[in-house]
Amino acid sequence: MTSVTAQDRTTAFDAAVAADERIEPRDWMPDAYRATLVRQIAQHAHSEIIGMQPEANWISRAPSLRRKAILIAKVQDEAGHGLYLYGAAETLGTGRDELLDKLHSGRQKYSSIFNYPTLTWADVGAIGWLVDGAAITNQVPLCRCSYGPYARAMVRICKEESFHQRQGYESLLTLSRGTPAQHEMAQDAVNRWWWPSLMMFGPPDDESAHSAQSMAWKIKRHSNDELRQRFVDICVPQAETLGLTLPDPELKWNEDRRHYDFGPIDWQEFHEVLKGNGPCNEQRITQRRRAHDEGAWVREAAAAYAAKHDTARQTAQTAQTAQTGQATQTGQGTQAEQAARAEQSRQAGQPGQAVQAGLTSRPAQTTAAGEATA
Amino acid sequence: MTESTDWPLWEVFVRSRRGLSHTHAGSLHAPDAEMALRNGRDLYTRRNEGVSLWVVPSAAITASSPDEKDSFFEPAGDKPYRHPTFYDIPEGVKHL
């Protein structure tokens, strides 16, 4: 084996990034790159699970069974997105407990957008259309992020976000075309969510602390302002179809720029919410801590169940060995275990062989997530 | 407040339909294999993405080292004659 110098490693990393290759968990990477990714992915994961709260607020009061089923599926997706992202963060060597602890103690942040309240049913539609729409605009370029596990998680998430956005748009359209009161409710929701949605892209480029380095590392592919402009350009015609207006008197097409001009964003509000002074900061984090604490018994039960079955399996194995060294298939073990084994081999064919083959042909992919334990 | 769970990490493989191989979908934590399967179903197949699921303890995977990826895979590098396109065949020869 050849010895690899620090210089070689930096060169290899830079070359991989320059060539648009992906960095994988077991590859060497600069400490600052790792730290930036942990910060960004953790914040993203936290946003997904905190984001469940404002919408879950309306599950019990959804106007129809159809809307209720859709909303439950959406909120469940957000939990799933959080898990994909925590998994990606863990490949960088941080533990799930540590990340949650930092969220609960305020040392890591989540997107400010979730510190706004959902006052009416129309807010669920507005969140789907605008908040998820802004998220998609942000996240599609992240599918090409230089860090492999993050990029792969984003591919999965973007596919699912598309459902989120469309259900929101459809819901708003229904309200907008409904009674005058429903139309008014939809307009009110858009009025309240428009500006916070624009803030989701982060501070202007010249004030964004991490942007330049993240772009150089190809974690970020477009600047905050560029993505914000893209989002505005997408939304204006969509709002017209909805029959709703966007609450910005300065919004107008600029033929020279071939973009919509829009009014100034209240960055003071953004920074206040970020500092913890938004309408719901306290409520969101309190609820998150409570959910975590109240879920303790579920984690304990699962661990106890696993320990019990582990013991049962060991006992069964010992008993087997003590007998005549029969093959496992016909040995002891509970009926459930035998059924599970039969089910497994029926579905999987010959798992052992196939996994081995898969590993030999695609080592990088297969090991990507496994790094978390290293 | 935080109790460390220390559940092992599992790699999840999904077969999207019969006839295709299982493909790595991602990873998750679970206390045992059975829970890993259930969590894997909930996390990676909410939209009929699969007809079969494998979960493998991450710790059970032995991987080649990324640092020696060049030397490790080097033996195949100088053997282009293993590919059919290496060979010149006169034009007009059929079924070859």
Short mmCIF file of C-alpha atoms in Angstrom, two decimals, chain A residues 1 4 9 26-27 76-77 80-81 83-84 90 96-97 101 104 156 160 163 289 292-293 296 299 302-303 305-306 309 344 347-348 351 354-355 359 362-363 365-367 369-370 372-373, chain B residues 1-7 9 11 13 15 22-27 29 31-32 34-35 37 42-44 46-47 49 51-54 56 58 61-69 73:
data_model
loop_
_atom_site.label_atom_id
_atom_site.label_comp_id
_atom_site.label_asym_id
_atom_site.label_seq_id
_atom_site.Cartn_x
_atom_site.Cartn_y
_atom_site.Cartn_z
CA MET A 1 0.00 0.00 0.00
CA VAL A 4 -0.90 9.08 1.13
CA ARG A 9 -5.47 14.14 -0.19
CA ARG A 26 -15.11 7.46 3.48
CA ASP A 27 -13.24 9.93 1.28
CA GLN A 76 -45.61 11.82 7.36
CA ASP A 77 -43.41 12.66 4.37
CA GLY A 80 -39.41 10.80 6.38
CA HIS A 81 -37.44 13.68 4.90
CA LEU A 83 -34.90 10.83 8.63
CA TYR A 84 -33.22 10.81 5.21
CA GLU A 90 -24.71 10.85 10.38
CA ARG A 96 -28.60 11.38 15.93
CA ASP A 97 -28.82 12.08 19.65
CA ASP A 101 -29.83 17.64 21.47
CA HIS A 104 -33.56 21.11 21.51
CA ARG A 156 -35.70 11.39 -3.03
CA GLU A 160 -41.91 13.82 -2.83
CA PHE A 163 -46.76 16.18 -4.40
CA ARG A 289 -38.98 18.76 23.26
CA HIS A 292 -39.25 13.81 22.17
CA ASP A 293 -39.77 13.29 25.89
CA ALA A 296 -39.23 8.03 25.28
CA ARG A 299 -37.87 3.99 22.24
CA ALA A 302 -38.48 -1.05 21.16
CA ALA A 303 -35.11 -1.51 22.86
CA TYR A 305 -38.30 -5.87 22.74
CA ALA A 306 -35.06 -6.15 20.80
CA HIS A 309 -35.63 -11.31 21.24
CA GLN A 344 -37.07 -13.69 4.12
CA GLN A 347 -38.63 -12.91 -0.90
CA ALA A 348 -34.95 -12.49 -1.15
CA PRO A 351 -29.59 -12.73 -0.06
CA ALA A 354 -26.55 -11.14 -4.00
CA VAL A 355 -25.37 -8.69 -1.38
CA LEU A 359 -20.78 -4.93 -2.86
CA ARG A 362 -20.54 -0.90 -6.31
CA PRO A 363 -18.46 -0.44 -3.19
CA GLN A 365 -22.49 3.46 -2.95
CA THR A 366 -23.03 0.59 -0.65
CA THR A 367 -20.69 1.80 2.00
CA ALA A 369 -24.20 5.37 4.66
CA GLY A 370 -22.37 2.76 6.64
CA ALA A 372 -21.84 6.72 10.35
CA THR A 373 -20.58 4.15 12.76
CA MET B 1 -33.05 14.70 28.78
CA THR B 2 -31.27 12.81 26.05
CA GLU B 3 -30.87 9.15 26.67
CA SER B 4 -28.50 7.61 24.22
CA THR B 5 -30.29 4.94 22.26
CA ASP B 6 -27.26 3.46 20.53
CA TRP B 7 -29.37 1.49 18.12
CA LEU B 9 -27.34 1.31 11.88
CA GLU B 11 -28.44 -0.45 5.36
CA PHE B 13 -31.91 -2.42 0.01
CA ARG B 15 -36.04 -4.40 -5.02
CA HIS B 22 -32.01 -5.00 -4.72
CA THR B 23 -30.57 -1.51 -4.74
CA HIS B 24 -29.19 0.41 -1.80
CA ALA B 25 -31.80 2.97 -0.74
CA GLY B 26 -30.28 4.42 2.41
CA SER B 27 -29.81 3.64 6.05
CA HIS B 29 -31.39 3.05 12.98
CA PRO B 31 -33.06 -1.90 17.65
CA ASP B 32 -33.34 -5.16 15.73
CA GLU B 34 -37.53 -6.87 12.47
CA MET B 35 -37.93 -3.22 13.43
CA LEU B 37 -37.61 -3.98 8.16
CA ASP B 42 -42.25 3.10 6.24
CA LEU B 43 -39.26 5.19 5.24
CA TYR B 44 -38.32 3.95 1.80
CA ARG B 46 -44.28 4.87 1.00
CA ARG B 47 -45.11 5.02 -2.71
CA GLU B 49 -41.16 1.74 -4.52
CA VAL B 51 -41.67 -5.47 -3.71
CA SER B 52 -38.91 -6.72 -1.43
CA LEU B 53 -36.70 -5.25 1.24
CA TRP B 54 -33.38 -6.29 2.75
CA VAL B 56 -28.20 -5.45 6.62
CA SER B 58 -23.96 -1.60 8.52
CA ILE B 61 -20.29 -4.59 5.56
CA THR B 62 -16.63 -4.72 4.71
CA ALA B 63 -15.65 -2.06 2.23
CA SER B 64 -12.58 -1.37 0.17
CA SER B 65 -10.59 1.65 1.21
CA PRO B 66 -11.18 4.83 -0.77
CA ASP B 67 -7.54 5.80 -0.34
CA GLU B 68 -6.35 2.87 -2.36
CA LYS B 69 -9.13 2.89 -4.90
CA PHE B 73 -8.98 -1.52 -9.10
#
